[in-house]
Structure formats: C-alpha cells, structure tokens
PDB file of C-alpha atoms and ligand atoms in Angstrom:
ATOM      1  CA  UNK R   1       0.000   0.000   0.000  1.00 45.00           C
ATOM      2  CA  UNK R   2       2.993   2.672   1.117  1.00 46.00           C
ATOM      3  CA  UNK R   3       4.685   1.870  -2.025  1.00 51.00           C
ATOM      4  CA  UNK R   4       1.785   2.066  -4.385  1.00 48.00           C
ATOM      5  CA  UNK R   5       0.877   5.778  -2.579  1.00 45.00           C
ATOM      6  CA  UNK R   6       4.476   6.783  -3.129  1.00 48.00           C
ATOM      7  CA  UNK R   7       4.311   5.740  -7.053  1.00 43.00           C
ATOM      8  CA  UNK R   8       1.702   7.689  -7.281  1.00 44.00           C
ATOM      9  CA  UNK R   9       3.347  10.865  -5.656  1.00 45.00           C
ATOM     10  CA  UNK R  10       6.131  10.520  -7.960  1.00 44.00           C
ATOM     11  CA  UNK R  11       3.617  10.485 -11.123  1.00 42.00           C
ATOM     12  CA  UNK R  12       1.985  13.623  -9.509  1.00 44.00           C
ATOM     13  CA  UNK R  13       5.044  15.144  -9.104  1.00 42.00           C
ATOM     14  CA  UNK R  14       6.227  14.218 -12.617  1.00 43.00           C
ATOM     15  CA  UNK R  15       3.338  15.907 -14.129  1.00 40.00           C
ATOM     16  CA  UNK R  16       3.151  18.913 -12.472  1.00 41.00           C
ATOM     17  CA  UNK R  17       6.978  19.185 -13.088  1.00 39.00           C
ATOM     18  CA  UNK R  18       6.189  19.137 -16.809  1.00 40.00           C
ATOM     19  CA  UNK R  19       2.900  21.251 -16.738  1.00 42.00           C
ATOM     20  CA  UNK R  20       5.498  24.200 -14.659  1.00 42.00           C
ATOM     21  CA  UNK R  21       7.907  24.127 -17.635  1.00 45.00           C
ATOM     22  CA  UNK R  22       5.616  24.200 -20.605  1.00 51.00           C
ATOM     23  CA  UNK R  23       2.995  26.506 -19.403  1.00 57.00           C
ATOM     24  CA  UNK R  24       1.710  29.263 -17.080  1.00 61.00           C
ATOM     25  CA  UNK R  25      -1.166  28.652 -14.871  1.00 53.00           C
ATOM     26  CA  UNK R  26      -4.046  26.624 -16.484  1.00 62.00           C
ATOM     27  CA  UNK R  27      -6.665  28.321 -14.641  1.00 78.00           C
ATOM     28  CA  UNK R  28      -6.234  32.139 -14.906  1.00 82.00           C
ATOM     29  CA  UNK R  29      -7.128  34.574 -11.995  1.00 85.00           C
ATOM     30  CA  UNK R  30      -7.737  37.461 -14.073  1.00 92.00           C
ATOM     31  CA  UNK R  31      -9.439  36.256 -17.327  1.00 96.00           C
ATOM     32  CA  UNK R  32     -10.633  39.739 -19.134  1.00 96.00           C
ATOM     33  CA  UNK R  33      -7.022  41.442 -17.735  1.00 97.00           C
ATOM     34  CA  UNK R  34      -5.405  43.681 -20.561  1.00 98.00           C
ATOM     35  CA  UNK R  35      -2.404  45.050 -20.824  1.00 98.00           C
ATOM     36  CA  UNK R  36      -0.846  47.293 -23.384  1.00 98.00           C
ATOM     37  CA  UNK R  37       2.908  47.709 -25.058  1.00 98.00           C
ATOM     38  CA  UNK R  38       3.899  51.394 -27.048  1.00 98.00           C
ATOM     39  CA  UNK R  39       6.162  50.830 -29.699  1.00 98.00           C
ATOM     40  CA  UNK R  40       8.910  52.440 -30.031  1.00 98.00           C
ATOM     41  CA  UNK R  41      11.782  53.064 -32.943  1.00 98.00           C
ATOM     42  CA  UNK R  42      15.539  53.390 -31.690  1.00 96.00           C
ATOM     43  CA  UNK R  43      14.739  56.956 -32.593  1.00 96.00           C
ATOM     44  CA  UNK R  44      12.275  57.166 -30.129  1.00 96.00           C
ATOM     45  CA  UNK R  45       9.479  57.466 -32.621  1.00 97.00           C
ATOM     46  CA  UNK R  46       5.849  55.836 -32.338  1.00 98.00           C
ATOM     47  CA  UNK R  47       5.845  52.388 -34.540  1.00 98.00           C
ATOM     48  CA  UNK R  48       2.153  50.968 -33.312  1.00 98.00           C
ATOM     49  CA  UNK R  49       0.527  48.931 -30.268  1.00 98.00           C
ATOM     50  CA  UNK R  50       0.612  45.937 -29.251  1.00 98.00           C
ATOM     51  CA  UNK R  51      -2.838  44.566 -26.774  1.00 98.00           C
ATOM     52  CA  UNK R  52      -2.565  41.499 -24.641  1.00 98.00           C
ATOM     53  CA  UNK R  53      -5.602  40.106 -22.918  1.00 98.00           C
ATOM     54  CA  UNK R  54      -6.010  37.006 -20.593  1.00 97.00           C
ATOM     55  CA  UNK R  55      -8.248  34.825 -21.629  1.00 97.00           C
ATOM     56  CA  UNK R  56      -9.656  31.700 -19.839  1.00 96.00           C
ATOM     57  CA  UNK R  57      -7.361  29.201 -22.214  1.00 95.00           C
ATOM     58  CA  UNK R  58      -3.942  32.036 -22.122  1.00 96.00           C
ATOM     59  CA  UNK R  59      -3.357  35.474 -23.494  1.00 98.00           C
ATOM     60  CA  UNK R  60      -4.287  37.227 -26.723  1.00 98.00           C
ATOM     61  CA  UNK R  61      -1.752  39.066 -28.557  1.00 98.00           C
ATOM     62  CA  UNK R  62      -2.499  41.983 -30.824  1.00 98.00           C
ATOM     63  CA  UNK R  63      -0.215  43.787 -32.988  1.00 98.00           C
ATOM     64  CA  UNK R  64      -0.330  46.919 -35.336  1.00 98.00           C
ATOM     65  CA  UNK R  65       2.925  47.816 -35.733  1.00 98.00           C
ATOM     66  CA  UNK R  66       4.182  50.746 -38.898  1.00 98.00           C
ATOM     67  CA  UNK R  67       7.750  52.098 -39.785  1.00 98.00           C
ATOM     68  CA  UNK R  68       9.048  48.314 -40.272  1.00 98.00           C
ATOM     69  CA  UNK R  69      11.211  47.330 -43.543  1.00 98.00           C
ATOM     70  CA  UNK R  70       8.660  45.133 -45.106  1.00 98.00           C
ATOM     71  CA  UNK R  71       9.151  41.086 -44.499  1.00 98.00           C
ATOM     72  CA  UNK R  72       9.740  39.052 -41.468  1.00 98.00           C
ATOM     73  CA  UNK R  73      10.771  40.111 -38.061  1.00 98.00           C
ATOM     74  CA  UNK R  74      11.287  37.930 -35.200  1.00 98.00           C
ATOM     75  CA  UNK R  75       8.303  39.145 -32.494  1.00 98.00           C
ATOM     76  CA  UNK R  76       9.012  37.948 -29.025  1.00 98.00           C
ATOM     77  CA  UNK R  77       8.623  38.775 -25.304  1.00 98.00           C
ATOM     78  CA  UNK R  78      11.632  40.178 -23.437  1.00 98.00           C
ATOM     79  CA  UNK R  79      12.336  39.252 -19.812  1.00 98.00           C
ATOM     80  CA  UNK R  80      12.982  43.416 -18.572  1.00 98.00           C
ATOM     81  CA  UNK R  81      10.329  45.605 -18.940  1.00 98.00           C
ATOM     82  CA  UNK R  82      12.508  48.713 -19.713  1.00 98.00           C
ATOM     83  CA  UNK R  83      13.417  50.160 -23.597  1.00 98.00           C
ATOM     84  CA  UNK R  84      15.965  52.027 -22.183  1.00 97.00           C
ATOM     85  CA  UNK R  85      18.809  53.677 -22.397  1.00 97.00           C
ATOM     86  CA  UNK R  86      18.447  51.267 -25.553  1.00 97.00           C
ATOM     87  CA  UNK R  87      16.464  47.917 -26.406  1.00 98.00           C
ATOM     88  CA  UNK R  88      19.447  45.777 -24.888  1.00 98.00           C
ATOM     89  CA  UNK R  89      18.293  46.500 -21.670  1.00 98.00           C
ATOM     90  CA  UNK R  90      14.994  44.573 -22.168  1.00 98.00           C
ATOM     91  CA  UNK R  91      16.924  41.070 -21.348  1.00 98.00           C
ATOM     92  CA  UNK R  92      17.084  38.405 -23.433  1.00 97.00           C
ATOM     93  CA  UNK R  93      14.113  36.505 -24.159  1.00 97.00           C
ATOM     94  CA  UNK R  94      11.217  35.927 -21.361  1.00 97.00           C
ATOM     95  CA  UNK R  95      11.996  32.489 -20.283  1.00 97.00           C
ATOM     96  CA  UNK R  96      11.093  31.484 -16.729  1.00 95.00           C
ATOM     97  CA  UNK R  97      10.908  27.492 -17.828  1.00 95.00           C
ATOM     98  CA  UNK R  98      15.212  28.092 -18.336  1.00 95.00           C
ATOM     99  CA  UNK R  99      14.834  26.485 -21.110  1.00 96.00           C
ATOM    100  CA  UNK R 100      16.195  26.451 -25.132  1.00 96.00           C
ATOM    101  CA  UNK R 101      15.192  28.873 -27.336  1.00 95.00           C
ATOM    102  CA  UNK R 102      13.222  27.976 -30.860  1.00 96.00           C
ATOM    103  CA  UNK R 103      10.061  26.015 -31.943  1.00 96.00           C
ATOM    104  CA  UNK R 104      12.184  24.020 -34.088  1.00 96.00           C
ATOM    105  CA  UNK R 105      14.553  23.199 -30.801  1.00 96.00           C
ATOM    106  CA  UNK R 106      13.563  19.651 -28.894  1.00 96.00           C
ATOM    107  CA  UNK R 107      14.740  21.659 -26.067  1.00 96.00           C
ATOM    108  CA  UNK R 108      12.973  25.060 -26.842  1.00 92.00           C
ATOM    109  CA  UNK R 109      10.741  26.990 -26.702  1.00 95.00           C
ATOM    110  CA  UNK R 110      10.931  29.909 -24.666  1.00 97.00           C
ATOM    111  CA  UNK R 111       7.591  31.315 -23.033  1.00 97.00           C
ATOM    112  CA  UNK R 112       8.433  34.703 -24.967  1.00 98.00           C
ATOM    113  CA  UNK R 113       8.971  32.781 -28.347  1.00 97.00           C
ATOM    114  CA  UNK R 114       5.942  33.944 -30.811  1.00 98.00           C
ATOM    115  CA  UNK R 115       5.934  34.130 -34.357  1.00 98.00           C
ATOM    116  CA  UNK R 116       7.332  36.282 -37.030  1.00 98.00           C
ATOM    117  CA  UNK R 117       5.306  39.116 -38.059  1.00 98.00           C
ATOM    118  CA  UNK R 118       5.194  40.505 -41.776  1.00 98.00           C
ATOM    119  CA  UNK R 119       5.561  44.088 -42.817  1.00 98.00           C
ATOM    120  CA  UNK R 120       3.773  44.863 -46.237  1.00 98.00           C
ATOM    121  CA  UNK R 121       6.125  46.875 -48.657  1.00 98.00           C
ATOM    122  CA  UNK R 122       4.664  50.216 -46.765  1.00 98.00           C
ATOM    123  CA  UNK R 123       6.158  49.013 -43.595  1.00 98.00           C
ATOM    124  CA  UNK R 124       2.994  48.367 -41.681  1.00 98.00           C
ATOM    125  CA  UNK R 125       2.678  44.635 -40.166  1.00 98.00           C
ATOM    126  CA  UNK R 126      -1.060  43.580 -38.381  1.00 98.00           C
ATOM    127  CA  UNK R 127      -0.591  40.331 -36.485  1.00 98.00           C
ATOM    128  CA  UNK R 128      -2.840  37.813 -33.585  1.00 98.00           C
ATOM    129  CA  UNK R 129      -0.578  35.747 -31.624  1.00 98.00           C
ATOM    130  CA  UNK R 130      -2.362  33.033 -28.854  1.00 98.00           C
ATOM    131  CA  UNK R 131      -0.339  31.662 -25.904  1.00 97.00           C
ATOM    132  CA  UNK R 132      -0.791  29.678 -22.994  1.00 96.00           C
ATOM    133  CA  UNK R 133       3.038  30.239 -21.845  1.00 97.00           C
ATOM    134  CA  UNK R 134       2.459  33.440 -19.867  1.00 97.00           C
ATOM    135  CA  UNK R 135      -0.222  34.983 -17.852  1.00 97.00           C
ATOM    136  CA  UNK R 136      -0.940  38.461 -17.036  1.00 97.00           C
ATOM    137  CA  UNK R 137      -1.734  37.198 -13.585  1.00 96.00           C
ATOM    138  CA  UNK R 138       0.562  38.351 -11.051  1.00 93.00           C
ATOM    139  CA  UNK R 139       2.561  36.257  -8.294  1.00 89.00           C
ATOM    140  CA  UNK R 140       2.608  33.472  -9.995  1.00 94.00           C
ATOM    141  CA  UNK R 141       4.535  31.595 -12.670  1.00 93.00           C
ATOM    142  CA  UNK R 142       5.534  32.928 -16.011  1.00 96.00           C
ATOM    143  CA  UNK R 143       3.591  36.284 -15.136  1.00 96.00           C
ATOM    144  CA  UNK R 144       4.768  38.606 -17.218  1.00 97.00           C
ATOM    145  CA  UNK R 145       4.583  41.080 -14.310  1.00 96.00           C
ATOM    146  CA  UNK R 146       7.228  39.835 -12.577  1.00 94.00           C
ATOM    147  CA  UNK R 147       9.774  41.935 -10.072  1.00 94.00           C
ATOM    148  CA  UNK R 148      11.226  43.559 -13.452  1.00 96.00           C
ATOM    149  CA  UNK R 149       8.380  43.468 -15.923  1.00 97.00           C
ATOM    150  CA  UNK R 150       8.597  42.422 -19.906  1.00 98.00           C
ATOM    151  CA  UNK R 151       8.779  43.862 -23.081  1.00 98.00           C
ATOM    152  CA  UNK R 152       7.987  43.590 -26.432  1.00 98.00           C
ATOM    153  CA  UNK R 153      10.848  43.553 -28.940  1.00 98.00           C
ATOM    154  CA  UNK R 154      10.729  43.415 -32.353  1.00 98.00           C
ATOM    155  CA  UNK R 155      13.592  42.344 -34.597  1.00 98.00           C
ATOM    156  CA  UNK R 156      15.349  43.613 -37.623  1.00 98.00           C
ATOM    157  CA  UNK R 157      15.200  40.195 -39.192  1.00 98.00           C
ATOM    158  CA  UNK R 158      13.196  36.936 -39.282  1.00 98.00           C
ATOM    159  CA  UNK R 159      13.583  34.565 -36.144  1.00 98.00           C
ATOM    160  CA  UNK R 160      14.692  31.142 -37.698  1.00 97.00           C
ATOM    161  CA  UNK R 161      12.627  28.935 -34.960  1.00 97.00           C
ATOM    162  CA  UNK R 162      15.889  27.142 -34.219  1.00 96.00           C
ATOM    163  CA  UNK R 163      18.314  27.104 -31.090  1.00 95.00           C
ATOM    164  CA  UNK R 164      19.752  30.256 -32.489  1.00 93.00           C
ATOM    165  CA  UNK R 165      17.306  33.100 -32.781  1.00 94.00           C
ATOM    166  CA  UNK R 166      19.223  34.791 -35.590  1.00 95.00           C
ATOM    167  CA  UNK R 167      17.015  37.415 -35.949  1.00 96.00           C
ATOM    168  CA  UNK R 168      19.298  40.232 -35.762  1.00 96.00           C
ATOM    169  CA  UNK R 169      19.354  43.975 -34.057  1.00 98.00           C
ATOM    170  CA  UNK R 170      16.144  45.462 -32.193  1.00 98.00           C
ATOM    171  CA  UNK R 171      13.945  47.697 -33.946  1.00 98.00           C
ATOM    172  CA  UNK R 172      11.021  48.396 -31.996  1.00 98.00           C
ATOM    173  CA  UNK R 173      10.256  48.194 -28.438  1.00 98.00           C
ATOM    174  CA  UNK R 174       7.798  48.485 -25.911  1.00 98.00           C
ATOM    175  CA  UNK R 175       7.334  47.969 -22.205  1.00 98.00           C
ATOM    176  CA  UNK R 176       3.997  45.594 -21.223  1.00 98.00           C
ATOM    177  CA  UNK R 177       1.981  47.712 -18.933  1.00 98.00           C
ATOM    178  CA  UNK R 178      -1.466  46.682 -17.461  1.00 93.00           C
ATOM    179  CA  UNK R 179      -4.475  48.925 -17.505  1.00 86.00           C
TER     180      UNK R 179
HETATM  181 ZN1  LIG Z   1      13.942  38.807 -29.273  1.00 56.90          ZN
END
C-alpha cells in the first residue's frame, strides 16, 4: 500500500513538473485582464501597439505595428520591462521554464517565443498571436509582471525557430503595462 501511494506521488510530481515548464497557470485569476505595449523606434518614434488580454485558455496578442522594412521580423517577449537607455536592456528573451530557445529546438521553446510578423512593402505589419506560456496574472509563474516586468521587442530580421534566434538587431520596443 505505502509503495503504491508513493508511485503515485512521484507520477503527480512528474506531471506537475512538466505542466510548470511548458505553461503558465491553467486556470487564470484574471481572465478579461489587458495590458498594453507602445512601440517604439531606436529613434524614439511611435511604430504601433501591441494589446494582450487574458483569456480563460492564455493570453491574446495583438499587434499593429508601422515604420518596419517590409518582411519578417522575429516578435518575441523580453524578460525586462525597460526600452531604455536602448532595447538591450529589455533582457534576453522571457523564459522562466530556463529552457532552449526555438520552436524548431527539442529543447525550446521559450515562453516569450511567438511568431514572425510581416511588414507589407509600406512598412505596416497587423498580427494575432495566442499563448498559454504566460499569464498576465501576477505572483505566480511565467507572469509577465514579474519583479522587473517584460517587453515587447521586435527584430530587424526573421527569427529562424531554431536554437539560435538569428534574428538580428532590435527595432522596436515596448514595455507591457497593465491597464
Ligand atoms: Zn527577441
């Protein structure tokens, strides 16, 4: 009997180990929460919004962004929310799980991995991410109001989805705040 009970510990243990890494909390506190990131050029110029909202299932992620050079850009959460006294302060990427970066990497992803967005040849790039990796719920794993915040950052090129980002200098950034 003692060592079926401690079998089943482990299991439980095992699984809740893996549902920590891959995934924030699966039953929000906050559903309806928003939060809201300013883009910004190097320049300091305005380059769009970006709107994430907590869902039930994880968080929404809007994106209008303008003033991009048109094709891919690697779009990901950073793990400082500051843009200053340049984009390298934002961290690298928002990864609480400490673990590989890329969805092409067996030992990726990082929570703040998210798709490329697309600029048109005007420079103007309209995206919806989903992702149950964060939460805008506070004190508690993968928030993305942690002790120093997050940040969006945008990239001058395309993220290749493998270990190796690759995707190049920053080119627009905003700090996640919630309203
Ligand atoms: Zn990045």
């Amino acid at each position: 009997m003692l060592r079926t009970l401690s079998i089943v510990a482990v299991i439980a243990l095992a699984i809740s180990a893996v549902l920590a890494c891959g995934q924030a909390s699966t039953q929000p506190q906050d559903v309806g929460a928003r939060a809201v990131a300013a883009l910004v050029g190097p320049d300091g110029s305005g380059m769009g919004v970006v709107t994430l909202t907590q869902t039930h299932h994880g968080v929404l992620i809007a994106a209008e962004v303008e003033g991009l050079s048109p094709g891919g850009h690697g779009f990901h959460i950073h793990t400082v929310g500051t843009c200053s006294p340049d984009f390298a302060a934002a961290g690298d990427h928002f990864n609480p799980g400490d673990v590989g970066h890329g969805y092409n990497n067996p030992a990726g992803v990082h929570a703040g991995d998210l798709p490329n967005i697309y600029a048109n040849a005007d420079g103007a790039a309209r995206a919806d991410y989903f992702t149950a990796a964060v939460t805008l719920d506070v004190d508690v794993d993968h928030s993305l109001f942690d002790a120093d915040g997050s940040a969006i950052i945008i990239h001058e090129n395309p993220d290749t989805y493998g270990e190796d980002a690759g995707a190049g200098g920053r080119v627009a950034c905003g700090v996640i705040t919630r309203y």
